[in-house]
Tab-separated table of C-alpha atoms in Angstrom:
chain	number	residue	atom	x	y	z
A	1	MET	CA	0.649	-36.006	21.573
A	2	LYS	CA	-0.115	-34.222	18.305
A	3	PRO	CA	2.772	-33.553	15.926
A	4	PRO	CA	3.728	-29.859	15.613
A	5	LEU	CA	2.018	-27.769	12.944
A	6	PHE	CA	5.428	-26.648	11.717
A	7	LEU	CA	8.839	-27.865	12.747
A	8	PHE	CA	11.564	-25.465	11.626
A	9	ARG	CA	15.058	-26.960	11.349
A	10	HIS	CA	18.481	-25.435	10.746
A	11	VAL	CA	17.232	-21.872	10.468
A	12	THR	CA	20.034	-19.454	9.635
A	13	LYS	CA	19.964	-15.781	8.838
A	14	ARG	CA	22.940	-13.488	8.350
A	15	PHE	CA	23.193	-9.747	7.998
A	16	GLY	CA	26.564	-9.134	6.384
A	17	ASP	CA	29.172	-10.979	8.453
A	18	ARG	CA	26.918	-11.205	11.488
A	19	VAL	CA	25.081	-14.468	12.082
A	20	LEU	CA	21.772	-13.307	13.495
A	21	LEU	CA	20.044	-16.686	13.721
A	22	ASN	CA	21.428	-20.198	13.840
A	23	ILE	CA	18.619	-22.306	15.250
A	24	ASP	CA	18.708	-26.094	15.206
A	25	GLU	CA	15.029	-26.783	15.807
A	26	PHE	CA	11.919	-24.824	16.634
A	27	ALA	CA	8.437	-26.320	16.894
A	28	VAL	CA	5.133	-24.524	16.510
A	29	SER	CA	2.323	-26.583	18.007
A	30	GLU	CA	-1.444	-26.265	18.228
A	31	GLY	CA	-2.743	-24.725	21.473
A	32	VAL	CA	0.761	-23.984	22.734
A	33	CYS	CA	1.993	-20.539	23.701
A	34	THR	CA	5.730	-19.997	23.228
A	35	LEU	CA	7.486	-16.957	24.671
A	36	ILE	CA	10.714	-15.806	23.028
A	37	SER	CA	12.741	-13.264	24.933
A	38	GLY	CA	16.096	-11.681	24.176
A	39	ASP	CA	17.982	-8.413	24.027
A	40	ASN	CA	17.218	-5.709	21.496
A	41	GLY	CA	18.632	-6.763	18.125
A	42	ALA	CA	18.873	-10.420	19.174
A	43	GLY	CA	16.742	-11.405	16.171
A	44	LYS	CA	13.317	-11.984	17.760
A	45	THR	CA	11.438	-10.016	15.092
A	46	THR	CA	13.407	-11.652	12.267
A	47	LEU	CA	12.660	-15.101	13.688
A	48	LEU	CA	8.933	-14.336	13.946
A	49	LYS	CA	8.917	-12.970	10.388
A	50	ILE	CA	10.685	-16.104	9.091
A	51	VAL	CA	8.139	-18.272	10.913
A	52	SER	CA	5.361	-16.123	9.381
A	53	GLY	CA	6.747	-16.372	5.841
A	54	LEU	CA	7.483	-12.653	5.586
A	55	VAL	CA	11.295	-12.748	5.691
A	56	LYS	CA	13.348	-15.252	3.743
A	57	PRO	CA	15.972	-17.093	5.795
A	58	ASP	CA	19.392	-17.898	4.340
A	59	SER	CA	18.562	-21.533	4.944
A	60	ALA	CA	15.794	-23.430	6.710
A	61	LYS	CA	13.878	-26.659	6.449
A	62	VAL	CA	10.265	-26.942	7.500
A	63	GLN	CA	8.472	-30.135	8.461
A	64	VAL	CA	4.756	-29.936	7.728
A	65	LYS	CA	2.665	-33.012	8.585
A	66	ASP	CA	5.699	-35.322	8.601
A	67	VAL	CA	6.903	-34.028	5.238
A	68	GLU	CA	10.121	-32.035	5.285
A	69	MET	CA	10.638	-29.371	2.650
A	70	SER	CA	12.627	-26.204	2.085
A	71	TRP	CA	11.337	-22.966	3.621
A	72	ALA	CA	10.662	-21.601	0.120
A	73	LYS	CA	8.435	-24.582	-0.725
A	74	ALA	CA	6.653	-24.368	2.625
A	75	ARG	CA	6.187	-20.593	2.388
A	76	ALA	CA	2.706	-20.660	0.868
A	77	LYS	CA	1.514	-23.156	3.502
A	78	ILE	CA	3.091	-21.048	6.266
A	79	GLN	CA	1.462	-17.864	5.002
A	80	ARG	CA	-1.943	-19.518	4.900
A	81	SER	CA	-1.579	-20.605	8.526
A	82	VAL	CA	0.339	-17.853	10.308
A	83	VAL	CA	-0.672	-14.270	11.017
A	84	TYR	CA	2.063	-11.911	12.174
A	85	LEU	CA	1.284	-8.874	14.329
A	86	HIS	CA	3.719	-5.974	14.418
A	87	GLN	CA	4.971	-4.370	17.605
A	88	GLU	CA	3.025	-1.285	16.549
A	89	PRO	CA	0.205	-2.733	14.449
A	90	TYR	CA	-0.521	-0.967	11.182
A	91	MET	CA	-4.042	0.362	11.074
A	92	LEU	CA	-5.507	0.825	7.608
A	93	ASP	CA	-6.823	4.340	7.075
A	94	THR	CA	-10.446	3.367	7.614
A	95	SER	CA	-12.873	2.420	10.386
A	96	VAL	CA	-12.184	-0.219	13.042
A	97	GLU	CA	-14.971	-2.318	11.518
A	98	ARG	CA	-13.414	-2.283	8.039
A	99	ASN	CA	-9.964	-3.001	9.478
A	100	VAL	CA	-11.308	-6.109	11.174
A	101	ALA	CA	-13.212	-7.103	8.028
A	102	TYR	CA	-10.097	-6.811	5.807
A	103	GLY	CA	-9.031	-10.469	5.958
A	104	LEU	CA	-12.559	-11.776	5.404
A	105	ARG	CA	-13.108	-9.504	2.420
A	106	LEU	CA	-9.984	-11.012	0.836
A	107	HIS	CA	-11.643	-14.405	0.992
A	108	LYS	CA	-14.744	-13.126	-0.820
A	109	GLU	CA	-17.212	-14.039	1.880
A	110	PRO	CA	-20.765	-12.733	1.488
A	111	ARG	CA	-21.086	-9.184	2.808
A	112	ALA	CA	-23.776	-10.038	5.358
A	113	SER	CA	-21.737	-12.906	6.774
A	114	ILE	CA	-18.618	-10.697	6.979
A	115	TYR	CA	-20.317	-8.000	9.032
A	116	GLU	CA	-22.006	-10.541	11.267
A	117	LYS	CA	-18.611	-12.095	12.046
A	118	VAL	CA	-17.030	-8.658	12.474
A	119	ALA	CA	-19.708	-7.598	14.957
A	120	GLU	CA	-19.187	-10.813	16.928
A	121	ALA	CA	-15.389	-10.370	16.871
A	122	LEU	CA	-15.639	-6.757	18.032
A	123	ARG	CA	-17.859	-7.833	20.920
A	124	TRP	CA	-15.281	-10.514	21.818
A	125	ALA	CA	-12.534	-7.881	21.977
A	126	ARG	CA	-14.844	-5.373	23.725
A	127	LEU	CA	-14.300	-2.965	20.845
A	128	ASP	CA	-17.885	-2.787	19.592
A	129	HIS	CA	-18.304	0.787	20.835
A	130	LEU	CA	-15.374	1.826	18.587
A	131	ALA	CA	-16.597	0.055	15.426
A	132	HIS	CA	-17.123	3.218	13.381
A	133	ARG	CA	-14.103	5.195	14.623
A	134	ASN	CA	-11.103	5.608	12.321
A	135	ALA	CA	-8.659	2.965	13.579
A	136	ARG	CA	-5.756	5.427	13.420
A	137	SER	CA	-7.315	7.586	16.109
A	138	LEU	CA	-7.199	4.791	18.718
A	139	SER	CA	-4.741	4.417	21.592
A	140	GLY	CA	-1.848	1.937	21.392
A	141	GLY	CA	-3.686	-0.641	23.481
A	142	GLU	CA	-6.865	-0.328	21.434
A	143	LYS	CA	-4.894	-0.670	18.191
A	144	GLN	CA	-3.271	-3.847	19.496
A	145	ARG	CA	-6.725	-5.248	20.329
A	146	VAL	CA	-8.005	-4.316	16.863
A	147	ALA	CA	-4.985	-6.075	15.344
A	148	LEU	CA	-5.626	-9.186	17.459
A	149	THR	CA	-9.276	-9.192	16.440
A	150	ARG	CA	-8.348	-8.651	12.773
A	151	ALA	CA	-6.017	-11.649	13.027
A	152	ARG	CA	-8.417	-13.882	14.966
A	153	ILE	CA	-11.248	-13.401	12.506
A	154	VAL	CA	-9.306	-15.076	9.668
A	155	ASN	CA	-8.903	-18.060	11.974
A	156	PRO	CA	-5.174	-18.732	11.606
A	157	SER	CA	-3.530	-21.795	13.107
A	158	VAL	CA	-0.629	-19.702	14.386
A	159	LEU	CA	-0.428	-16.169	15.724
A	160	ALA	CA	3.010	-14.528	15.892
A	161	LEU	CA	2.998	-11.498	18.192
A	162	ASP	CA	5.912	-9.089	18.237
A	163	GLU	CA	6.160	-7.197	21.552
A	164	PRO	CA	2.377	-7.029	21.901
A	165	THR	CA	2.344	-5.146	25.208
A	166	THR	CA	5.011	-2.503	24.610
A	167	ASN	CA	3.938	1.035	25.563
A	168	MET	CA	0.715	-0.229	27.100
A	169	ASP	CA	-0.705	0.754	30.449
A	170	GLN	CA	-1.436	-1.930	33.057
A	171	GLN	CA	-5.121	-2.267	32.146
A	172	SER	CA	-4.425	-2.664	28.416
A	173	ARG	CA	-1.741	-5.259	29.141
A	174	ILE	CA	-4.093	-7.326	31.289
A	175	SER	CA	-6.707	-7.093	28.579
A	176	THR	CA	-4.163	-8.249	25.964
A	177	TYR	CA	-2.999	-11.201	28.129
A	178	GLN	CA	-6.631	-12.264	28.499
A	179	LEU	CA	-7.288	-12.142	24.750
A	180	ILE	CA	-4.090	-14.077	23.981
A	181	ASP	CA	-4.938	-16.673	26.613
A	182	GLU	CA	-8.417	-17.096	25.103
A	183	LEU	CA	-6.947	-17.529	21.627
A	184	ARG	CA	-4.581	-20.213	22.894
A	185	ASN	CA	-7.493	-21.928	24.633
A	186	GLU	CA	-9.313	-21.906	21.282
A	187	GLY	CA	-6.430	-24.048	19.965
A	188	MET	CA	-4.312	-21.421	18.254
A	189	ALA	CA	-0.527	-21.742	18.428
A	190	ILE	CA	0.819	-18.514	19.900
A	191	LEU	CA	4.352	-17.199	19.467
A	192	VAL	CA	5.206	-14.122	21.512
A	193	ALA	CA	8.446	-12.160	21.219
A	194	SER	CA	8.541	-9.914	24.254
A	195	HIS	CA	10.621	-8.240	26.920
A	196	ASP	CA	7.560	-8.477	29.148
A	197	GLN	CA	8.548	-11.806	30.701
A	198	THR	CA	6.692	-11.263	33.975
A	199	GLY	CA	3.365	-10.862	32.242
A	200	PHE	CA	3.727	-13.639	29.675
A	201	THR	CA	5.502	-16.323	31.706
A	202	PRO	CA	2.278	-17.493	33.414
A	203	ILE	CA	0.553	-17.804	30.027
A	204	ALA	CA	3.471	-19.370	28.140
A	205	ASP	CA	3.904	-23.128	27.876
A	206	HIS	CA	7.501	-22.697	26.720
A	207	HIS	CA	9.951	-19.882	27.285
A	208	PHE	CA	13.021	-19.547	25.083
A	209	GLN	CA	15.756	-16.960	25.184
A	210	LEU	CA	17.400	-15.941	21.942
A	211	LEU	CA	21.092	-15.671	22.720
A	212	SER	CA	23.848	-15.353	20.074
A	213	GLY	CA	21.447	-16.621	17.433
A	214	LYS	CA	20.498	-19.757	19.386
A	215	LEU	CA	17.234	-20.555	21.128
A	216	ILE	CA	17.827	-21.645	24.714
A	217	GLU	CA	14.927	-22.970	26.774
A	218	VAL	CA	14.765	-20.869	29.908
A	219	GLU	CA	12.576	-23.179	31.892
A	220	PRO	CA	11.106	-26.544	31.092
A	221	ALA	CA	7.651	-26.714	29.631
A	222	PHE	CA	5.067	-26.713	32.327
A	223	LYS	CA	1.453	-27.615	32.267
A	224	ARG	CA	-0.487	-24.531	33.078
A	225	SER	CA	-3.894	-24.894	34.643
A	226	ARG	CA	-6.472	-23.593	32.210
A	227	GLY	CA	-8.448	-20.692	33.588
A	228	THR	CA	-5.593	-18.884	35.292
A	229	ASN	CA	-6.917	-15.621	36.596
A	230	ILE	CA	-4.764	-13.254	34.586
A	231	THR	CA	-6.066	-10.155	36.284
A	232	ARG	CA	-4.062	-11.184	39.357
A	233	LEU	CA	-0.812	-11.372	37.427
A	234	PRO	CA	1.858	-8.835	38.250
A	235	GLY	CA	2.303	-6.290	35.431
B	1	MET	CA	-5.422	45.540	-32.969
B	2	GLU	CA	-8.097	45.619	-30.284
B	3	SER	CA	-7.436	46.980	-26.787
B	4	LEU	CA	-6.983	44.577	-23.881
B	5	THR	CA	-10.259	45.748	-22.308
B	6	ASP	CA	-12.240	45.226	-25.530
B	7	ALA	CA	-10.638	41.826	-26.085
B	8	SER	CA	-11.361	40.741	-22.497
B	9	LEU	CA	-15.011	41.832	-22.722
B	10	LYS	CA	-15.391	39.964	-26.018
B	11	ALA	CA	-13.756	36.918	-24.423
B	12	LEU	CA	-16.245	36.901	-21.555
B	13	SER	CA	-19.090	37.334	-24.022
B	14	LEU	CA	-17.807	34.365	-26.087
B	15	LEU	CA	-17.654	32.190	-22.981
B	16	VAL	CA	-21.065	33.183	-21.677
B	17	SER	CA	-22.826	33.037	-25.058
B	18	GLY	CA	-21.719	29.415	-25.539
B	19	ASP	CA	-19.809	30.112	-28.768
B	20	ALA	CA	-19.794	26.775	-30.638
B	21	GLU	CA	-16.242	27.047	-32.017
B	22	LEU	CA	-14.828	28.000	-28.619
B	23	TRP	CA	-16.575	25.194	-26.779
B	24	ALA	CA	-15.547	22.679	-29.476
B	25	ILE	CA	-11.918	23.642	-28.829
B	26	ILE	CA	-12.405	23.251	-25.068
B	27	SER	CA	-14.085	19.889	-25.521
B	28	ILE	CA	-11.268	18.607	-27.799
B	29	SER	CA	-8.705	19.714	-25.217
B	30	PHE	CA	-10.404	17.931	-22.335
B	31	GLY	CA	-11.246	14.873	-24.443
B	32	VAL	CA	-7.661	14.350	-25.593
B	33	SER	CA	-6.056	15.017	-22.205
B	34	LEU	CA	-8.548	12.887	-20.269
B	35	GLN	CA	-7.989	9.983	-22.668
B	36	ALA	CA	-4.218	10.352	-22.322
B	37	ILE	CA	-4.346	10.370	-18.518
B	38	LEU	CA	-6.822	7.484	-18.441
B	39	TYR	CA	-4.636	5.242	-20.604
B	40	THR	CA	-1.343	6.198	-18.957
B	41	THR	CA	-2.266	6.087	-15.260
B	42	PRO	CA	-2.631	2.293	-14.771
B	43	VAL	CA	0.626	1.421	-16.557
B	44	ALA	CA	2.526	4.293	-14.930
B	45	LEU	CA	1.338	3.385	-11.437
B	46	LEU	CA	2.229	-0.278	-11.961
B	47	THR	CA	5.697	0.850	-13.087
B	48	ALA	CA	5.967	3.126	-10.047
B	49	TYR	CA	4.943	0.263	-7.761
B	50	ALA	CA	7.517	-2.081	-9.328
B	51	LEU	CA	10.220	0.563	-8.866
B	52	ALA	CA	9.196	1.200	-5.258
B	53	HIS	CA	8.617	-2.387	-4.219
B	54	PHE	CA	11.035	-4.679	-6.072
B	55	ASP	CA	14.784	-4.622	-5.916
B	56	PHE	CA	16.302	-5.456	-9.309
B	57	PRO	CA	19.455	-4.499	-11.189
B	58	GLY	CA	19.110	-1.095	-12.849
B	59	ARG	CA	16.274	0.057	-10.622
B	60	ARG	CA	18.049	3.216	-9.483
B	61	THR	CA	19.083	4.034	-13.048
B	62	LEU	CA	15.459	3.714	-14.154
B	63	VAL	CA	14.278	6.015	-11.354
B	64	SER	CA	16.913	8.594	-12.389
B	65	LEU	CA	15.842	8.217	-16.020
B	66	PHE	CA	12.192	8.972	-15.193
B	67	HIS	CA	13.240	12.016	-13.162
B	68	THR	CA	15.332	13.193	-16.120
B	69	LEU	CA	12.405	12.715	-18.510
B	70	LEU	CA	10.397	15.167	-16.390
B	71	ALA	CA	12.547	17.945	-17.802
B	72	VAL	CA	12.111	17.020	-21.491
B	73	PRO	CA	10.313	19.882	-23.323
B	74	ALA	CA	6.955	19.048	-24.901
B	75	VAL	CA	8.250	20.181	-28.273
B	76	VAL	CA	11.016	17.538	-28.172
B	77	VAL	CA	8.426	14.832	-27.440
B	78	GLY	CA	6.364	16.278	-30.318
B	79	LEU	CA	9.335	16.228	-32.678
B	80	THR	CA	10.181	12.604	-31.799
B	81	LEU	CA	6.592	11.499	-32.274
B	82	TYR	CA	6.370	13.496	-35.521
B	83	LEU	CA	9.408	11.629	-36.902
B	84	ILE	CA	7.956	8.282	-35.836
B	85	LEU	CA	4.480	8.963	-37.248
B	86	SER	CA	5.403	10.897	-40.409
B	87	ARG	CA	4.987	9.116	-43.726
B	88	SER	CA	8.673	8.130	-43.908
B	89	GLY	CA	8.778	7.109	-40.210
B	90	PRO	CA	8.497	3.560	-38.852
B	91	PHE	CA	4.771	3.970	-38.093
B	92	GLY	CA	3.924	6.177	-41.087
B	93	ASP	CA	1.605	3.528	-42.534
B	94	LEU	CA	-0.739	3.954	-39.594
B	95	LYS	CA	-1.543	7.487	-40.841
B	96	LEU	CA	-1.838	8.827	-37.347
B	97	LEU	CA	-0.073	12.152	-37.868
B	98	PHE	CA	-2.403	15.164	-37.444
B	99	THR	CA	-5.037	13.137	-35.659
B	100	GLN	CA	-6.375	13.227	-32.112
B	101	THR	CA	-4.808	9.795	-31.578
B	102	ALA	CA	-1.385	11.301	-32.229
B	103	MET	CA	-2.145	14.060	-29.720
B	104	VAL	CA	-3.228	11.453	-27.157
B	105	LEU	CA	-0.001	9.484	-27.762
B	106	GLY	CA	2.090	12.644	-27.324
B	107	GLN	CA	0.340	13.573	-24.084
B	108	MET	CA	0.702	9.989	-22.844
B	109	ALA	CA	4.450	10.252	-23.420
B	110	LEU	CA	4.512	13.557	-21.536
B	111	SER	CA	2.439	12.387	-18.578
B	112	PHE	CA	4.111	8.973	-18.127
B	113	PRO	CA	7.335	10.170	-16.434
B	114	ILE	CA	5.393	12.559	-14.162
B	115	LEU	CA	3.072	9.791	-13.020
B	116	VAL	CA	5.941	7.337	-12.522
B	117	ALA	CA	8.199	9.798	-10.651
B	118	MET	CA	5.482	11.196	-8.379
B	119	GLY	CA	3.791	7.805	-7.963
B	120	HIS	CA	7.134	6.244	-7.053
B	121	SER	CA	7.740	8.899	-4.374
B	122	ALA	CA	4.265	8.323	-2.914
B	123	LEU	CA	4.578	4.529	-2.955
B	124	GLN	CA	8.086	4.598	-1.550
B	125	SER	CA	6.790	6.576	1.420
B	126	ALA	CA	4.298	3.792	2.207
B	127	ASP	CA	4.956	2.030	5.480
B	128	GLN	CA	6.490	-1.442	4.977
B	129	ARG	CA	3.948	-2.701	7.524
B	130	VAL	CA	1.091	-2.094	5.038
B	131	TRP	CA	2.400	-4.741	2.667
B	132	GLU	CA	3.268	-7.118	5.520
B	133	THR	CA	-0.139	-6.673	7.171
B	134	ALA	CA	-1.980	-7.270	3.892
B	135	HIS	CA	0.159	-10.287	3.090
B	136	THR	CA	-0.086	-11.904	6.512
B	137	LEU	CA	-3.882	-11.524	6.468
B	138	GLY	CA	-4.019	-13.491	3.244
B	139	ALA	CA	-3.773	-10.911	0.463
B	140	THR	CA	-2.346	-12.039	-2.867
B	141	PRO	CA	0.568	-9.909	-4.146
B	142	LEU	CA	-1.889	-8.100	-6.460
B	143	ARG	CA	-4.355	-7.397	-3.666
B	144	ALA	CA	-1.521	-6.306	-1.360
B	145	MET	CA	-0.446	-3.857	-4.081
B	146	PHE	CA	-3.952	-2.348	-4.231
B	147	THR	CA	-3.977	-2.060	-0.419
B	148	VAL	CA	-0.637	-0.213	-0.485
B	149	MET	CA	-1.941	2.067	-3.255
B	150	HIS	CA	-5.098	2.748	-1.282
B	151	GLU	CA	-3.068	3.756	1.754
B	152	VAL	CA	-1.094	6.338	-0.266
B	153	ARG	CA	-4.048	7.334	-2.444
B	154	TYR	CA	-3.725	11.078	-1.790
B	155	GLY	CA	-0.147	11.053	-3.069
B	156	LEU	CA	-1.243	9.112	-6.152
B	157	PHE	CA	-4.176	11.475	-6.805
B	158	ALA	CA	-1.713	14.368	-6.553
B	159	ALA	CA	0.440	12.690	-9.225
B	160	VAL	CA	-2.574	12.306	-11.542
B	161	ILE	CA	-3.633	15.939	-11.024
B	162	ALA	CA	-0.107	17.234	-11.648
B	163	ALA	CA	0.213	15.138	-14.823
B	164	PHE	CA	-3.193	16.301	-16.102
B	165	GLY	CA	-2.243	19.932	-15.426
B	166	ARG	CA	0.957	19.479	-17.401
B	167	ILE	CA	-0.594	17.878	-20.503
B	168	ILE	CA	-3.660	20.090	-20.842
B	169	ALA	CA	-1.434	23.175	-20.770
B	170	GLU	CA	1.247	21.916	-23.198
B	171	VAL	CA	1.369	23.400	-26.676
B	172	GLY	CA	4.498	22.123	-28.448
B	173	CYS	CA	3.586	18.477	-28.819
B	174	SER	CA	-0.081	19.050	-29.755
B	175	MET	CA	0.896	21.639	-32.361
B	176	MET	CA	3.455	19.333	-34.012
B	177	VAL	CA	1.544	16.066	-34.102
B	178	GLY	CA	-2.020	17.446	-34.104
B	179	GLY	CA	-1.591	20.091	-36.770
B	180	ASN	CA	-4.086	22.559	-35.219
B	181	ILE	CA	-7.015	21.540	-37.473
B	182	LEU	CA	-10.254	23.378	-36.591
B	183	ASN	CA	-12.914	21.183	-34.958
B	184	TYR	CA	-10.573	18.206	-35.008
B	185	THR	CA	-7.155	18.745	-33.451
B	186	ARG	CA	-7.311	22.390	-32.380
B	187	ASN	CA	-7.129	22.453	-28.598
B	188	ILE	CA	-6.982	25.313	-26.095
B	189	THR	CA	-3.246	25.946	-26.268
B	190	THR	CA	-2.820	25.627	-30.045
B	191	ALA	CA	-5.864	27.884	-30.560
B	192	ILE	CA	-4.374	30.543	-28.243
B	193	ALA	CA	-1.099	30.422	-30.208
B	194	LEU	CA	-2.952	30.745	-33.520
B	195	GLU	CA	-5.302	33.573	-32.466
B	196	THR	CA	-2.397	35.517	-30.975
B	197	SER	CA	-0.390	35.214	-34.195
B	198	LYS	CA	-3.419	36.629	-36.058
B	199	GLY	CA	-3.678	39.561	-33.621
B	200	GLN	CA	-7.177	38.438	-32.544
B	201	PHE	CA	-7.052	38.161	-28.819
B	202	ALA	CA	-10.678	37.679	-27.718
B	203	GLN	CA	-10.828	33.909	-28.290
B	204	GLY	CA	-7.281	33.519	-26.950
B	205	ILE	CA	-8.186	35.376	-23.754
B	206	ALA	CA	-11.401	33.353	-23.354
B	207	LEU	CA	-9.422	30.111	-23.678
B	208	GLY	CA	-6.776	31.521	-21.351
B	209	ILE	CA	-9.499	32.137	-18.759
B	210	VAL	CA	-10.560	28.491	-19.070
B	211	LEU	CA	-6.957	27.355	-18.509
B	212	LEU	CA	-6.582	29.725	-15.547
B	213	VAL	CA	-9.788	28.453	-13.933
B	214	LEU	CA	-8.602	24.915	-14.539
B	215	ALA	CA	-5.200	25.721	-13.001
B	216	LEU	CA	-6.985	27.185	-9.969
B	217	VAL	CA	-9.171	24.097	-9.550
B	218	LEU	CA	-6.195	21.738	-9.962
B	219	ASN	CA	-4.024	23.706	-7.538
B	220	TYR	CA	-6.811	23.862	-4.978
B	221	SER	CA	-7.296	20.104	-5.322
B	222	LEU	CA	-3.547	19.549	-4.953
B	223	SER	CA	-3.319	21.710	-1.831
B	224	THR	CA	-6.339	19.897	-0.333
B	225	LEU	CA	-4.670	16.556	-1.031
B	226	ARG	CA	-1.362	17.781	0.436
B	227	HIS	CA	-3.236	18.849	3.550
B	228	ARG	CA	-4.808	15.391	3.821
B	229	LEU	CA	-1.385	13.815	3.253
B	230	ALA	CA	0.043	15.877	6.111
B	231	MET	CA	-2.874	14.845	8.324
B	232	GLN	CA	-2.287	11.211	7.336
B	233	ALA	CA	1.422	11.470	8.247
């Protein structure tokens, strides 16, 4: 069994007197989808942002390839590996194509190669017909798919998704489950914070509930048969 | 003293005939103000970004200070710069008084707080998700800053337009540190003041027309940008 990409230990985060997170251990592993559920305000978003390197915890240790270091020291490594997607993804005020190309343009890839990859990624997400539309004019489900495509194209090791199916209709949710399942099958570690337990439980390898700052495994890890027909899942 | 009608007709004739002295004044005005805005904008926007993005002790005091500086009269800025650049001042040796450089410096001082205050408001209104999205997709802090600025570009353009409108129409500072020297430091506003004091209104009116047209163009641009900002929101 491969060691986890990141093993977070003793993660704490306070807001004033309130202890929001007090997690002993949390592993992020290649090709594993982890569902985190919990009430509103339980700290799901904060946990995902800590794991993505966007929010600083009060304390945390991170084990990367058998080497343990402080969160601050691991932050650069985390940020290179993890892409965080907001509950309502932010669309840059430009076309879908340029939104998807954003991450690649940061890495100074040749222009021709960028647009070749973007075209392929848009086909993968079935968004090619929207390539030249302003991304802000899309529906919630389409924006979420653009955000997933924009994340996938930079080839992260970990994808942290915050409530990815909120305010989506049934069809968009099914489409999102399918894309997430494909990404996991490609070997990406997927972290999902969601209330939508029914939809994600069949995809998730682990399901944790965030309760009083602690992560409690809801059901033991199960081996899911690859190729589950997600379209049959209840919504 | 000529009648208003005669003076206005002469003014139009001066503008249309391409009067060399008049167009030299206009060109000095635009040259000085464009230089001032060009040099000030990058530093002011970086300052605005730092004030909007980073939390550090004294940040709120600094924001209040820049808002206060918006109300400082141009003549006070001119007086301060005059004292600094005059022969007995700390930078007297540079011999900058009564030069275009001094005018540029004065207009930079006038435009800086406008750009910082308006730029800060625009950048503060930027969605936190812009920075997080840029960062998580691999942007360096510098690149993330440019992404944030791009997303609020209409607000930043509005700041630049407002600052340019303020400095090209100011008279106090240019008069004090420029000295109103013909074909060198005489700009639109100082020329209007001079011609009016001489009772010769034609050139003053012609230059006034230029300023009015400019004000119209700037205001139209500002309202277009505000409309786009509203659409963006």
